[in-house]
Tab-separated table of C-alpha atoms in Angstrom:
chain	number	residue	atom	x	y	z
A	1035	MET	CA	8.168	-26.970	-2.226
A	1036	ASN	CA	9.463	-26.697	-5.778
A	1037	PHE	CA	6.870	-27.322	-8.506
A	1038	SER	CA	9.184	-26.697	-11.458
A	1039	GLY	CA	10.763	-30.151	-11.661
A	1040	TRP	CA	7.664	-32.304	-11.466
A	1041	HIS	CA	6.981	-34.944	-14.099
A	1042	LEU	CA	3.612	-34.470	-15.819
A	1043	ARG	CA	1.735	-37.374	-17.351
A	1044	PRO	CA	-1.916	-38.252	-17.981
A	1045	ARG	CA	-3.260	-40.706	-15.472
A	1046	CYS	CA	-6.324	-41.654	-13.509
A	1047	PHE	CA	-5.561	-40.425	-10.004
A	1048	LEU	CA	-7.648	-41.210	-6.934
A	1049	LEU	CA	-7.726	-38.413	-4.374
A	1050	PRO	CA	-5.950	-39.384	-1.145
A	1051	THR	CA	-7.857	-40.298	1.966
A	1052	ALA	CA	-7.614	-38.288	5.146
A	1053	LYS	CA	-4.713	-40.474	6.275
A	1054	GLN	CA	-2.654	-39.669	3.210
A	1055	SER	CA	-0.843	-36.385	2.718
A	1056	TYR	CA	-0.420	-34.825	-0.705
A	1057	ALA	CA	-0.252	-31.367	-2.169
A	1058	HIS	CA	-2.199	-31.186	-5.412
A	1059	LEU	CA	-1.654	-29.299	-8.609
A	1060	ALA	CA	-3.803	-30.109	-11.621
A	1061	VAL	CA	-2.225	-29.012	-14.896
A	1062	PHE	CA	-3.997	-28.541	-18.218
A	1063	PHE	CA	-2.281	-27.492	-21.442
A	1064	THR	CA	-5.172	-25.671	-23.063
A	1065	PRO	CA	-4.570	-23.656	-26.266
A	1066	HIS	CA	-6.774	-20.574	-26.602
A	1067	ASN	CA	-8.208	-21.972	-29.844
A	1068	SER	CA	-9.358	-25.197	-28.184
A	1069	ASN	CA	-12.990	-26.080	-28.642
A	1070	ARG	CA	-15.393	-25.158	-25.888
A	1071	ARG	CA	-15.901	-28.722	-24.723
A	1072	THR	CA	-12.181	-29.203	-24.045
A	1073	THR	CA	-11.886	-25.907	-22.212
A	1074	GLN	CA	-14.922	-26.624	-20.062
A	1075	ALA	CA	-13.489	-29.973	-19.049
A	1076	ALA	CA	-10.226	-28.324	-18.132
A	1077	THR	CA	-11.846	-25.782	-15.864
A	1078	SER	CA	-14.063	-28.295	-14.051
A	1079	TYR	CA	-11.480	-29.718	-11.674
A	1080	SER	CA	-13.881	-30.918	-9.007
A	1081	SER	CA	-16.385	-32.457	-11.431
A	1082	SER	CA	-14.181	-35.205	-12.768
A	1083	SER	CA	-11.898	-37.849	-11.300
A	1084	LEU	CA	-10.096	-38.243	-14.644
A	1085	ILE	CA	-7.613	-35.373	-14.615
A	1086	THR	CA	-4.036	-34.755	-15.609
A	1087	MET	CA	-2.206	-34.641	-12.297
A	1088	ALA	CA	1.148	-33.627	-11.007
A	1089	HIS	CA	1.470	-34.922	-7.491
A	1090	LYS	CA	4.141	-35.094	-4.911
A	1091	PRO	CA	4.036	-36.558	-1.404
A	1092	VAL	CA	5.148	-34.192	1.310
A	1093	GLY	CA	6.238	-34.712	4.854
A	1094	GLY	CA	4.054	-34.094	7.877
A	1095	GLY	CA	0.604	-32.729	7.201
A	1096	GLY	CA	1.514	-31.728	3.672
A	1097	GLU	CA	-1.001	-28.891	3.577
A	1098	LEU	CA	-0.718	-26.229	0.882
A	1099	LEU	CA	-0.882	-22.440	1.205
A	1100	VAL	CA	-1.264	-20.455	-1.999
A	1101	VAL	CA	-0.387	-16.774	-1.732
A	1102	VAL	CA	-1.939	-14.649	-4.465
A	1103	GLY	CA	0.487	-11.772	-5.021
A	1104	GLY	CA	4.251	-11.497	-4.682
A	1105	GLY	CA	4.426	-8.033	-3.179
A	1106	ALA	CA	5.616	-6.990	0.280
A	1107	ALA	CA	2.627	-8.428	2.170
A	1108	GLY	CA	2.559	-11.692	0.222
A	1109	VAL	CA	6.251	-12.541	0.438
A	1110	TYR	CA	6.507	-11.465	4.098
A	1111	ALA	CA	3.476	-13.612	4.964
A	1112	ALA	CA	4.863	-16.589	3.026
A	1113	VAL	CA	8.160	-16.397	4.900
A	1114	ARG	CA	6.395	-16.086	8.244
A	1115	ALA	CA	4.038	-19.015	7.570
A	1116	LYS	CA	6.943	-21.218	6.532
A	1117	THR	CA	8.909	-20.132	9.611
A	1118	VAL	CA	6.068	-21.067	11.964
A	1119	ALA	CA	5.198	-24.303	10.123
A	1120	PRO	CA	8.263	-25.577	8.209
A	1121	GLU	CA	6.360	-28.571	6.793
A	1122	LEU	CA	3.643	-26.381	5.291
A	1123	ASN	CA	3.946	-26.147	1.498
A	1124	VAL	CA	3.870	-22.486	0.429
A	1125	LEU	CA	3.392	-21.293	-3.154
A	1126	VAL	CA	3.497	-17.590	-4.100
A	1127	VAL	CA	1.876	-16.733	-7.449
A	1128	GLU	CA	2.727	-13.337	-8.987
A	1129	LYS	CA	1.534	-12.119	-12.378
A	1130	ALA	CA	4.451	-9.716	-12.937
A	1131	LYS	CA	7.732	-9.258	-11.063
A	1132	LEU	CA	8.186	-10.005	-7.393
A	1133	LEU	CA	8.294	-7.027	-5.002
A	1134	SER	CA	7.850	-4.483	-7.804
A	1135	LYS	CA	6.595	-1.729	-5.460
A	1136	VAL	CA	9.447	-2.362	-3.059
A	1137	LYS	CA	11.845	-1.720	-5.927
A	1138	ILE	CA	10.516	1.737	-6.830
A	1139	SER	CA	9.468	2.978	-3.389
A	1140	GLY	CA	11.268	6.026	-2.048
A	1141	GLY	CA	12.883	6.821	-5.369
A	1142	GLY	CA	14.450	3.363	-5.536
A	1143	ARG	CA	15.632	3.412	-1.915
A	1144	CYS	CA	12.582	1.658	-0.361
A	1145	ASN	CA	10.919	3.522	2.476
A	1146	VAL	CA	10.602	0.443	4.726
A	1147	THR	CA	8.545	1.946	7.549
A	1148	ASN	CA	8.367	5.006	9.815
A	1149	GLY	CA	10.611	5.132	12.867
A	1150	HIS	CA	8.916	8.073	14.579
A	1151	CYS	CA	5.566	6.330	15.114
A	1152	LEU	CA	6.328	3.384	17.370
A	1153	ASP	CA	3.209	3.926	19.485
A	1154	SER	CA	0.343	1.955	17.907
A	1155	GLN	CA	-2.266	4.619	18.712
A	1156	ILE	CA	-0.243	7.392	17.069
A	1157	LEU	CA	0.653	5.109	14.178
A	1158	ALA	CA	-3.003	4.321	13.426
A	1159	GLU	CA	-3.734	8.037	12.942
A	1160	HIS	CA	-1.705	7.944	9.712
A	1161	TYR	CA	-4.256	5.720	7.932
A	1162	PRO	CA	-7.201	7.565	6.351
A	1163	ARG	CA	-8.899	4.203	5.822
A	1164	GLY	CA	-8.406	2.042	8.895
A	1165	TYR	CA	-7.411	4.561	11.557
A	1166	LYS	CA	-10.227	3.444	13.877
A	1167	GLU	CA	-9.830	-0.314	13.398
A	1168	LEU	CA	-6.016	-0.306	13.550
A	1169	ARG	CA	-5.944	1.124	17.071
A	1170	GLY	CA	-6.362	-2.392	18.465
A	1171	SER	CA	-3.959	-5.330	18.298
A	1172	PHE	CA	-2.846	-4.900	14.669
A	1173	PHE	CA	0.295	-2.803	15.178
A	1174	LYS	CA	0.819	-4.105	18.722
A	1175	THR	CA	1.355	-7.566	17.245
A	1176	HIS	CA	3.892	-6.385	14.677
A	1177	GLY	CA	4.741	-2.693	14.498
A	1178	PRO	CA	7.544	-0.584	13.026
A	1179	GLY	CA	9.963	-1.632	15.759
A	1180	ASP	CA	9.333	-5.303	14.966
A	1181	THR	CA	9.772	-4.642	11.254
A	1182	MET	CA	13.086	-2.874	11.756
A	1183	ALA	CA	14.266	-5.653	14.072
A	1184	TRP	CA	13.320	-8.332	11.523
A	1185	PHE	CA	15.321	-6.768	8.709
A	1186	SER	CA	18.218	-6.014	11.035
A	1187	ASP	CA	18.246	-9.628	12.231
A	1188	HIS	CA	18.361	-10.735	8.600
A	1189	GLY	CA	21.396	-8.633	7.757
A	1190	VAL	CA	19.919	-5.360	6.501
A	1191	GLU	CA	21.254	-2.223	8.170
A	1192	LEU	CA	18.634	0.515	8.445
A	1193	LYS	CA	18.647	4.242	9.151
A	1194	ILE	CA	15.956	6.649	10.358
A	1195	GLU	CA	15.946	10.002	8.587
A	1196	ASP	CA	14.910	13.291	10.195
A	1197	ASP	CA	11.295	12.994	9.031
A	1198	GLY	CA	10.976	9.455	10.425
A	1199	ARG	CA	11.272	7.568	7.168
A	1200	VAL	CA	13.317	4.382	7.426
A	1201	PHE	CA	15.632	3.274	4.611
A	1202	PRO	CA	18.391	0.704	4.219
A	1203	THR	CA	21.780	2.336	4.776
A	1204	SER	CA	22.665	1.230	1.246
A	1205	ASP	CA	19.969	3.599	-0.086
A	1206	ASP	CA	19.136	0.774	-2.485
A	1207	SER	CA	15.822	-1.099	-2.495
A	1208	SER	CA	17.600	-4.232	-3.716
A	1209	SER	CA	18.875	-4.672	-0.140
A	1210	ILE	CA	15.275	-5.209	0.996
A	1211	MET	CA	14.291	-7.265	-2.033
A	1212	ASP	CA	17.292	-9.572	-1.802
A	1213	CYS	CA	16.726	-10.081	1.911
A	1214	LEU	CA	13.083	-11.106	1.468
A	1215	LEU	CA	13.616	-13.317	-1.577
A	1216	ASN	CA	16.699	-15.031	-0.162
A	1217	GLU	CA	14.857	-15.793	3.067
A	1218	ALA	CA	11.839	-17.087	1.127
A	1219	ARG	CA	14.014	-19.433	-0.912
A	1220	ARG	CA	15.988	-20.513	2.136
A	1221	ARG	CA	12.754	-21.422	3.888
A	1222	GLY	CA	11.564	-23.399	0.869
A	1223	VAL	CA	8.848	-21.063	-0.398
A	1224	SER	CA	8.031	-21.683	-4.072
A	1225	LEU	CA	7.975	-18.388	-6.021
A	1226	GLN	CA	6.268	-18.442	-9.416
A	1227	THR	CA	5.947	-15.390	-11.660
A	1228	GLY	CA	4.157	-14.697	-14.928
A	1229	LYS	CA	1.039	-16.459	-13.663
A	1230	VAL	CA	-2.391	-15.151	-12.711
A	1231	VAL	CA	-4.954	-16.698	-10.370
A	1232	THR	CA	-8.080	-16.028	-12.414
A	1233	SER	CA	-10.766	-17.750	-10.365
A	1234	ALA	CA	-11.340	-19.203	-6.924
A	1235	SER	CA	-13.914	-21.530	-5.430
A	1236	TYR	CA	-14.034	-24.107	-2.685
A	1237	ASP	CA	-15.160	-27.718	-2.516
A	1238	PRO	CA	-17.416	-29.309	0.138
A	1239	THR	CA	-14.382	-30.175	2.276
A	1240	GLY	CA	-13.412	-26.527	2.546
A	1241	LYS	CA	-10.396	-26.699	0.255
A	1242	PHE	CA	-9.857	-23.980	-2.323
A	1243	ILE	CA	-9.782	-24.665	-6.051
A	1244	LEU	CA	-7.679	-21.987	-7.717
A	1245	LYS	CA	-7.418	-21.587	-11.472
A	1246	ILE	CA	-3.946	-20.384	-12.424
A	1247	GLU	CA	-3.173	-19.211	-15.956
A	1248	LYS	CA	0.162	-18.622	-17.656
A	1249	ARG	CA	-1.116	-17.013	-20.817
A	1250	SER	CA	2.247	-16.762	-22.537
A	1251	LEU	CA	2.332	-20.563	-22.715
A	1252	ASN	CA	-1.431	-21.155	-23.039
A	1253	LEU	CA	-1.165	-23.044	-19.768
A	1254	ILE	CA	-3.918	-23.540	-17.212
A	1255	GLU	CA	-3.248	-25.040	-13.793
A	1256	HIS	CA	-5.598	-25.844	-10.965
A	1257	ALA	CA	-4.249	-25.788	-7.433
A	1258	LYS	CA	-6.119	-27.413	-4.573
A	1259	ALA	CA	-5.125	-25.394	-1.531
A	1260	ASP	CA	-5.818	-25.792	2.159
A	1261	TYR	CA	-5.201	-22.085	2.781
A	1262	THR	CA	-5.428	-19.069	0.502
A	1263	LEU	CA	-3.942	-15.661	1.204
A	1264	ILE	CA	-4.961	-12.835	-1.122
A	1265	ALA	CA	-2.248	-10.174	-1.051
A	1266	SER	CA	-2.537	-8.838	-4.577
A	1267	GLY	CA	-2.529	-5.136	-3.787
A	1268	SER	CA	-5.135	-2.895	-5.354
A	1269	SER	CA	-5.418	-4.887	-8.587
A	1270	ARG	CA	-8.817	-5.904	-9.854
A	1271	GLN	CA	-7.578	-9.499	-9.788
A	1272	GLY	CA	-7.616	-9.739	-6.002
A	1273	HIS	CA	-10.954	-7.973	-5.696
A	1274	LYS	CA	-12.506	-10.408	-8.170
A	1275	LEU	CA	-11.226	-13.415	-6.227
A	1276	ALA	CA	-12.536	-11.939	-2.965
A	1277	GLU	CA	-15.979	-11.481	-4.524
A	1278	GLN	CA	-15.972	-15.054	-5.842
A	1279	LEU	CA	-15.341	-16.256	-2.293
A	1280	GLY	CA	-18.228	-14.259	-0.833
A	1281	HIS	CA	-16.728	-10.897	0.057
A	1282	SER	CA	-17.896	-7.417	-0.903
A	1283	ILE	CA	-15.636	-4.708	-2.317
A	1284	ILE	CA	-15.568	-0.994	-1.602
A	1285	ASP	CA	-14.881	0.531	-5.007
A	1286	PRO	CA	-11.243	1.640	-5.149
A	1287	VAL	CA	-10.295	5.248	-5.897
A	1288	PRO	CA	-6.816	6.809	-6.160
A	1289	SER	CA	-5.042	8.066	-3.061
A	1290	LEU	CA	-1.661	9.785	-2.611
A	1291	PHE	CA	-1.590	12.055	-5.634
A	1292	THR	CA	-0.504	15.598	-6.454
A	1293	PHE	CA	-2.783	18.537	-7.247
A	1294	LYS	CA	-3.084	20.156	-10.649
A	1295	VAL	CA	-3.521	23.932	-10.538
A	1296	ALA	CA	-4.477	25.975	-13.597
A	1297	ASP	CA	-2.122	28.886	-12.981
A	1298	SER	CA	0.485	29.679	-15.633
A	1299	GLN	CA	2.333	32.035	-13.291
A	1300	LEU	CA	2.593	29.327	-10.630
A	1301	ALA	CA	4.169	26.991	-13.174
A	1302	GLU	CA	7.098	29.413	-13.394
A	1303	LEU	CA	7.877	28.533	-9.766
A	1304	SER	CA	8.426	24.862	-10.593
A	1305	GLY	CA	11.003	23.390	-8.228
A	1306	VAL	CA	10.453	25.905	-5.414
A	1307	THR	CA	10.103	24.191	-2.030
A	1308	PHE	CA	8.461	25.599	1.089
A	1309	PRO	CA	9.845	23.860	4.205
A	1310	LYS	CA	6.714	24.487	6.247
A	1311	VAL	CA	3.227	25.581	5.228
A	1312	LYS	CA	-0.232	25.024	6.643
A	1313	ALA	CA	-2.641	23.876	3.940
A	1314	LYS	CA	-6.385	23.358	4.223
A	1315	LEU	CA	-8.490	21.557	1.645
A	1316	HIS	CA	-12.005	22.923	1.114
A	1317	LEU	CA	-14.237	20.221	-0.376
A	1318	GLN	CA	-17.546	20.912	-2.057
A	1319	ASP	CA	-20.698	19.885	-0.169
A	1320	MET	CA	-18.644	18.736	2.816
A	1321	LYS	CA	-21.138	18.694	5.697
A	1322	ARG	CA	-18.826	17.478	8.459
A	1323	ASN	CA	-15.516	18.806	9.677
A	1324	ILE	CA	-12.525	16.545	9.037
A	1325	PRO	CA	-9.515	17.791	11.043
A	1326	GLN	CA	-7.120	15.848	8.810
A	1327	LEU	CA	-8.033	18.044	5.838
A	1328	THR	CA	-5.685	20.610	7.377
A	1329	GLN	CA	-2.030	19.583	7.235
A	1330	VAL	CA	1.298	21.188	8.138
A	1331	GLY	CA	4.630	20.399	6.490
A	1332	PRO	CA	6.731	20.822	3.326
A	1333	MET	CA	5.159	21.740	-0.021
A	1334	LEU	CA	6.666	21.697	-3.508
A	1335	VAL	CA	5.652	23.616	-6.644
A	1336	THR	CA	5.698	21.516	-9.827
A	1337	HIS	CA	5.209	22.419	-13.475
A	1338	TRP	CA	1.582	21.226	-13.212
A	1339	GLY	CA	0.686	22.380	-9.702
A	1340	LEU	CA	1.508	21.395	-6.120
A	1341	SER	CA	3.119	18.374	-4.477
A	1342	GLY	CA	5.105	17.468	-1.360
A	1343	PRO	CA	4.174	15.715	1.912
A	1344	VAL	CA	1.419	18.192	2.824
A	1345	ILE	CA	-0.355	17.772	-0.520
A	1346	LEU	CA	-0.007	13.984	-0.511
A	1347	ARG	CA	-1.485	13.737	2.977
A	1348	LEU	CA	-4.395	15.953	1.964
A	1349	SER	CA	-4.996	13.823	-1.133
A	1350	ALA	CA	-5.141	10.695	1.013
A	1351	TRP	CA	-7.596	12.067	3.548
A	1352	GLY	CA	-9.751	13.669	0.866
A	1353	ALA	CA	-9.399	10.829	-1.671
A	1354	ARG	CA	-13.009	9.706	-1.915
A	1355	ASN	CA	-14.524	13.193	-1.698
A	1356	LEU	CA	-12.125	14.487	-4.350
A	1357	PHE	CA	-13.040	11.569	-6.589
A	1358	GLU	CA	-16.726	12.439	-6.244
A	1359	THR	CA	-16.077	16.090	-7.200
A	1360	GLU	CA	-13.895	15.041	-10.168
A	1361	TYR	CA	-10.882	16.531	-8.364
A	1362	LYS	CA	-12.247	20.070	-8.282
A	1363	SER	CA	-11.644	21.889	-5.022
A	1364	ASP	CA	-10.035	24.892	-3.340
A	1365	LEU	CA	-6.802	24.855	-1.389
A	1366	HIS	CA	-5.896	27.548	1.121
A	1367	VAL	CA	-2.232	27.849	2.080
A	1368	ASP	CA	-0.634	29.689	4.991
A	1369	PHE	CA	2.994	30.356	4.001
A	1370	ALA	CA	3.905	31.666	7.478
A	1371	PRO	CA	2.147	29.264	9.868
A	1372	ASP	CA	4.371	30.174	12.840
A	1373	ILE	CA	3.690	33.916	12.591
A	1374	HIS	CA	0.370	35.432	13.660
A	1375	LYS	CA	-1.186	37.723	11.046
A	1376	GLU	CA	-0.864	40.856	13.195
A	1377	ASP	CA	2.772	40.008	13.922
A	1378	LEU	CA	3.326	39.513	10.197
A	1379	LYS	CA	1.905	42.962	9.467
A	1380	ALA	CA	4.246	44.452	12.077
A	1381	LEU	CA	7.190	42.583	10.542
A	1382	LEU	CA	6.405	43.977	7.089
A	1383	SER	CA	5.936	47.490	8.474
A	1384	ARG	CA	9.326	47.396	10.196
A	1385	HIS	CA	10.922	46.185	6.967
A	1386	LYS	CA	9.242	49.052	5.118
A	1387	GLU	CA	10.768	51.579	7.476
A	1388	GLN	CA	14.224	49.991	7.484
A	1389	PHE	CA	14.500	49.535	3.704
A	1390	ALA	CA	12.426	52.494	2.548
A	1391	LYS	CA	14.751	53.350	-0.365
A	1392	GLN	CA	14.853	49.810	-1.816
A	1393	LYS	CA	12.560	48.470	-4.477
A	1394	ILE	CA	9.981	46.111	-3.049
A	1395	ILE	CA	10.859	43.450	-5.668
A	1396	ASN	CA	14.422	43.278	-4.333
A	1397	SER	CA	13.792	43.367	-0.603
A	1398	TYR	CA	11.632	41.324	1.771
A	1399	PRO	CA	11.908	40.134	5.401
A	1400	PRO	CA	14.344	37.183	5.703
A	1401	GLU	CA	12.138	35.787	8.489
A	1402	LEU	CA	9.710	34.673	5.773
A	1403	GLY	CA	12.257	32.184	4.464
A	1404	THR	CA	11.003	32.618	0.918
A	1405	VAL	CA	12.720	33.007	-2.466
A	1406	LYS	CA	12.629	35.903	-4.893
A	1407	ARG	CA	10.653	34.011	-7.521
A	1408	PHE	CA	7.796	33.441	-5.070
A	1409	TRP	CA	7.962	37.030	-3.795
A	1410	ARG	CA	7.584	38.259	-7.379
A	1411	TYR	CA	4.665	35.834	-7.930
A	1412	MET	CA	2.944	37.173	-4.812
A	1413	LEU	CA	3.355	40.800	-5.909
A	1414	ASP	CA	1.970	40.018	-9.366
A	1415	ARG	CA	-1.085	38.253	-7.915
A	1416	GLU	CA	-1.782	41.201	-5.614
A	1417	GLY	CA	-1.253	43.729	-8.415
A	1418	ILE	CA	1.638	45.480	-6.665
A	1419	ASP	CA	4.284	47.118	-8.851
A	1420	GLY	CA	7.614	45.567	-7.882
A	1421	ASP	CA	9.594	48.600	-9.031
A	1422	ILE	CA	8.159	50.959	-6.462
A	1423	LEU	CA	10.161	51.753	-3.328
A	1424	TRP	CA	9.138	50.402	0.044
A	1425	ALA	CA	8.599	54.007	1.116
A	1426	SER	CA	5.759	54.237	-1.412
A	1427	VAL	CA	4.025	51.031	-0.315
A	1428	SER	CA	0.667	51.849	1.261
A	1429	ASN	CA	-0.630	50.330	4.464
A	1430	SER	CA	-3.375	48.616	2.474
A	1431	ALA	CA	-0.703	46.979	0.280
A	1432	VAL	CA	1.118	45.781	3.403
A	1433	ASN	CA	-2.161	44.287	4.648
A	1434	ALA	CA	-2.723	42.664	1.247
A	1435	ILE	CA	0.737	41.034	1.350
A	1436	ALA	CA	0.089	39.742	4.884
A	1437	SER	CA	-3.313	38.381	3.885
A	1438	PHE	CA	-1.819	36.638	0.859
A	1439	LEU	CA	0.924	34.996	2.899
A	1440	LYS	CA	-1.546	33.826	5.565
A	1441	ASN	CA	-4.360	32.688	3.268
A	1442	CYS	CA	-3.406	32.146	-0.359
A	1443	SER	CA	-6.041	30.274	-2.356
A	1444	PHE	CA	-5.439	27.880	-5.271
A	1445	GLY	CA	-8.079	26.316	-7.486
A	1446	ILE	CA	-7.500	22.568	-7.857
A	1447	THR	CA	-8.491	21.388	-11.329
A	1448	GLY	CA	-7.341	17.763	-11.282
A	1449	LYS	CA	-4.845	15.246	-9.949
A	1450	GLY	CA	-1.381	14.157	-10.954
A	1451	GLN	CA	0.336	10.852	-10.210
A	1452	PHE	CA	2.782	10.365	-7.366
A	1453	LYS	CA	5.184	7.979	-9.072
A	1454	ASP	CA	6.997	6.754	-5.956
A	1455	GLU	CA	3.934	5.264	-4.294
A	1456	PHE	CA	0.723	4.505	-6.176
A	1457	VAL	CA	-1.943	3.743	-3.579
A	1458	THR	CA	-5.709	3.323	-3.673
A	1459	ALA	CA	-8.490	3.728	-1.130
A	1460	GLY	CA	-10.968	0.851	-1.140
A	1461	GLY	CA	-10.989	-2.937	-1.213
A	1462	VAL	CA	-12.279	-5.648	1.111
A	1463	PRO	CA	-14.084	-4.025	4.084
A	1464	LEU	CA	-12.292	-4.481	7.393
A	1465	SER	CA	-15.597	-5.524	8.951
A	1466	GLU	CA	-15.380	-8.762	6.933
A	1467	ILE	CA	-12.076	-9.948	8.402
A	1468	SER	CA	-10.587	-10.454	11.849
A	1469	LEU	CA	-7.600	-8.143	12.284
A	1470	ASN	CA	-6.298	-10.427	15.049
A	1471	THR	CA	-5.671	-13.181	12.487
A	1472	MET	CA	-6.329	-11.547	9.081
A	1473	GLU	CA	-8.735	-14.431	8.435
A	1474	SER	CA	-12.027	-13.972	6.630
A	1475	LYS	CA	-15.179	-13.959	8.746
A	1476	ILE	CA	-17.017	-15.408	5.745
A	1477	GLN	CA	-14.781	-18.241	4.538
A	1478	PRO	CA	-12.536	-20.233	6.904
A	1479	ARG	CA	-8.854	-20.511	5.938
A	1480	LEU	CA	-9.127	-17.512	3.613
A	1481	PHE	CA	-6.804	-14.653	4.573
A	1482	PHE	CA	-6.054	-11.130	3.359
A	1483	ALA	CA	-3.105	-8.773	3.792
A	1484	GLY	CA	-1.947	-5.479	2.341
A	1485	GLU	CA	-3.679	-3.054	0.072
A	1486	VAL	CA	-6.337	-5.520	-1.104
A	1487	LEU	CA	-8.055	-4.464	2.119
A	1488	ASN	CA	-9.681	-1.088	2.664
A	1489	ILE	CA	-6.545	0.219	4.380
A	1490	ASP	CA	-4.292	2.945	3.063
A	1491	GLY	CA	-1.802	5.231	4.739
A	1492	VAL	CA	-0.225	8.576	4.055
A	1493	THR	CA	3.253	8.814	2.590
A	1494	GLY	CA	6.241	8.127	4.822
A	1495	GLY	CA	6.518	4.341	5.062
A	1496	PHE	CA	3.038	3.726	6.442
A	1497	ASN	CA	1.701	1.690	3.539
A	1498	PHE	CA	4.609	-0.730	3.729
A	1499	GLN	CA	4.074	-1.053	7.478
A	1500	ASN	CA	0.500	-2.115	6.763
A	1501	ALA	CA	1.928	-4.788	4.455
A	1502	TRP	CA	4.474	-6.028	7.010
A	1503	SER	CA	1.982	-6.076	9.886
A	1504	GLY	CA	-0.822	-7.755	7.933
A	1505	GLY	CA	1.554	-10.223	6.309
A	1506	TYR	CA	3.129	-11.165	9.626
A	1507	ILE	CA	-0.237	-11.687	11.353
A	1508	ALA	CA	-1.655	-13.693	8.433
A	1509	GLY	CA	1.488	-15.816	8.137
A	1510	THR	CA	1.496	-16.518	11.867
A	1511	SER	CA	-2.180	-17.487	11.859
A	1512	ILE	CA	-1.824	-19.784	8.858
A	1513	GLY	CA	1.321	-21.370	10.271
A	1514	ASN	CA	-0.362	-22.066	13.613
A	1515	GLN	CA	-3.408	-23.593	11.922
A	1516	ALA	CA	-1.135	-25.800	9.815
A	1517	LEU	CA	0.763	-26.925	12.924
A	1518	ASN	CA	-2.484	-27.829	14.658
A	1519	ALA	CA	-3.711	-29.710	11.583
A	1520	ASN	CA	-0.413	-31.591	11.377
A	1521	LEU	CA	-0.602	-32.455	15.079
A	1522	HIS	CA	-4.172	-33.689	14.670
A	1523	THR	CA	-3.171	-35.875	11.707
A	1524	SER	CA	-0.212	-37.310	13.608
A	1525	GLU	CA	-2.394	-38.141	16.593
A	1526	GLU	CA	-4.929	-39.809	14.301
A	1527	ILE	CA	-2.221	-41.929	12.672
A	1528	MET	CA	-0.871	-42.949	16.104
A	1529	TYR	CA	-4.365	-43.848	17.278
A	1530	ASN	CA	-5.039	-45.978	14.207
A	1531	SER	CA	-1.693	-47.726	14.487
A	1532	GLU	CA	-2.483	-48.611	18.095
A	1533	GLU	CA	-6.041	-49.655	17.240
A	1534	PHE	CA	-4.949	-51.843	14.320
A	1535	PRO	CA	-1.367	-52.959	14.985
A	1536	GLY	CA	0.580	-54.664	12.208
C-alpha cells in the first residue's frame, strides 16, 4: 500500500460501515505556530466527523497494520505479515533511517545470528534478560537455523565463523539490508522515514489512533490502524507508546559495554589481546551468586581499560547491578585458566632453572602465550626488577608471579561504549505479552518485537536473533488474524447477498 501518491482534499467523510473496507489516514498540515484551538482540533481525530481525509479502498478485508520502527524486528515482521496475508495493508514508520543497526553491526558486516546455538535451550542461556522465558516456544518457532534459511532462500549467502557468528559472505551489511528492503517493497509494504509516532490510543471499536508527526514539514497525520506493532528498539518513543496503551516499563539501563580501568600502566598495553582468560566480576552488596558473572574467552586491553567478548558478556549479565553501583566494581582475571596454580608454579620453577642466566624481563615460559609488554606490566605491578637474572629470583617472587597470573585484580571505575552494538536492558515486561504470538495481554491486536521488550542478549548475533524471532512470530500472528478477519467479512458479505438478493 503506497501512501505517497494519494490526493489530499478537505471533505466531510463518513466512516465506512462494517461492510465497507477502507484503510484510513487522516492528514493535518499544522504549523508549529498555529493557535491552540487549531492544534487541538487536529489532534482530536475521534471527536469530530469533519476531518481532512486521504482515503483509498483496498481489496479484501483492507485492514491496516502500522509498524512503529524500521529496524530488524519491524521490517522482518512487516514482510512476514504481508507474506501470510497479502491483502493486509502494512505501513512501517521510522523516525530515522531504515535498518540503521543492521548497517553498523559487526563492524559494518552485520552479525546476522549465531550458528553454534541451534538448540533453543542453549540459545536461551545467552539472554541475561529473558533466559527463563525464552526456553519455551520462542526460538522453537523461529530460531537461528530458520533465520539462516530465510536469508539463504532470498539470495544471501552466509558463513559461520569459528566463534559461531554468522555473516554474509560479502562481509557487507548492505547484503542484508538490500535483501530485507527489496522483499518488503516486493511484497507491497509501505516504508516511510523521517516520521515519528508520538501518541497512541484506541477507539471503542478497538482500532488504534496513531498520531504521526513529520516535524521537518510541520505535518501531523493520524492513522487509524487495525493492528499496531511496536518494534522501536530501546528508544523512549516506543516505551511512551506502550505506556499510553496500558503497559508498564522496566527502566532501561545500558548493556554490552566496556570497562574503564584507572591504571596508567595498563593503558600502555592498548591493543594487546588475550585469546583466553577467565574473568569474574565482583559486585558490591551482591547477596546471591550469579554463575554468569564468571566468563571465559578472549579479552582486549584498550586505551581506557578492558574490552572483548568476556568483558561484554560480563557487562550484560551485570548491567543492572553495575548501573546501581555507578559502574564501580572489581574484576578478577585468570590469565592461565587451563593451568592449575600449582602446575603454574612448577612451570615457572622449571623455566628458572633452564634459563638461570637470562634476565627475567627477556625470558618467560612460552606456554603462557603472553607478550613481552604484558610480562613487563606484571613485573612492575609485583615490584620485581626485570633486570635481575632468573637465578636470583626468589621462590616468593615465583609464587607472586603465579598468583598474579591466576588472580589479577582490576578496579572498574566506569563504562565505555561498545560502538558495534548498543543494547539496553529493560522495556516492556515479558509477563505482559504472550511469547507464542507476541501479542499484548492488555490490549488486543497490539504486538511487540525486538528490544522494546525486556530482552537483551550477549554479543555474538543473539540480539539480532531476538529481533528475527520476535518479528517472525508477531508477523505470523498478525497475518493470521487478518486472514481470519478477511474470511469473516467475506462470509458476512455472502450471507447478506443471499439474504437480500439483487
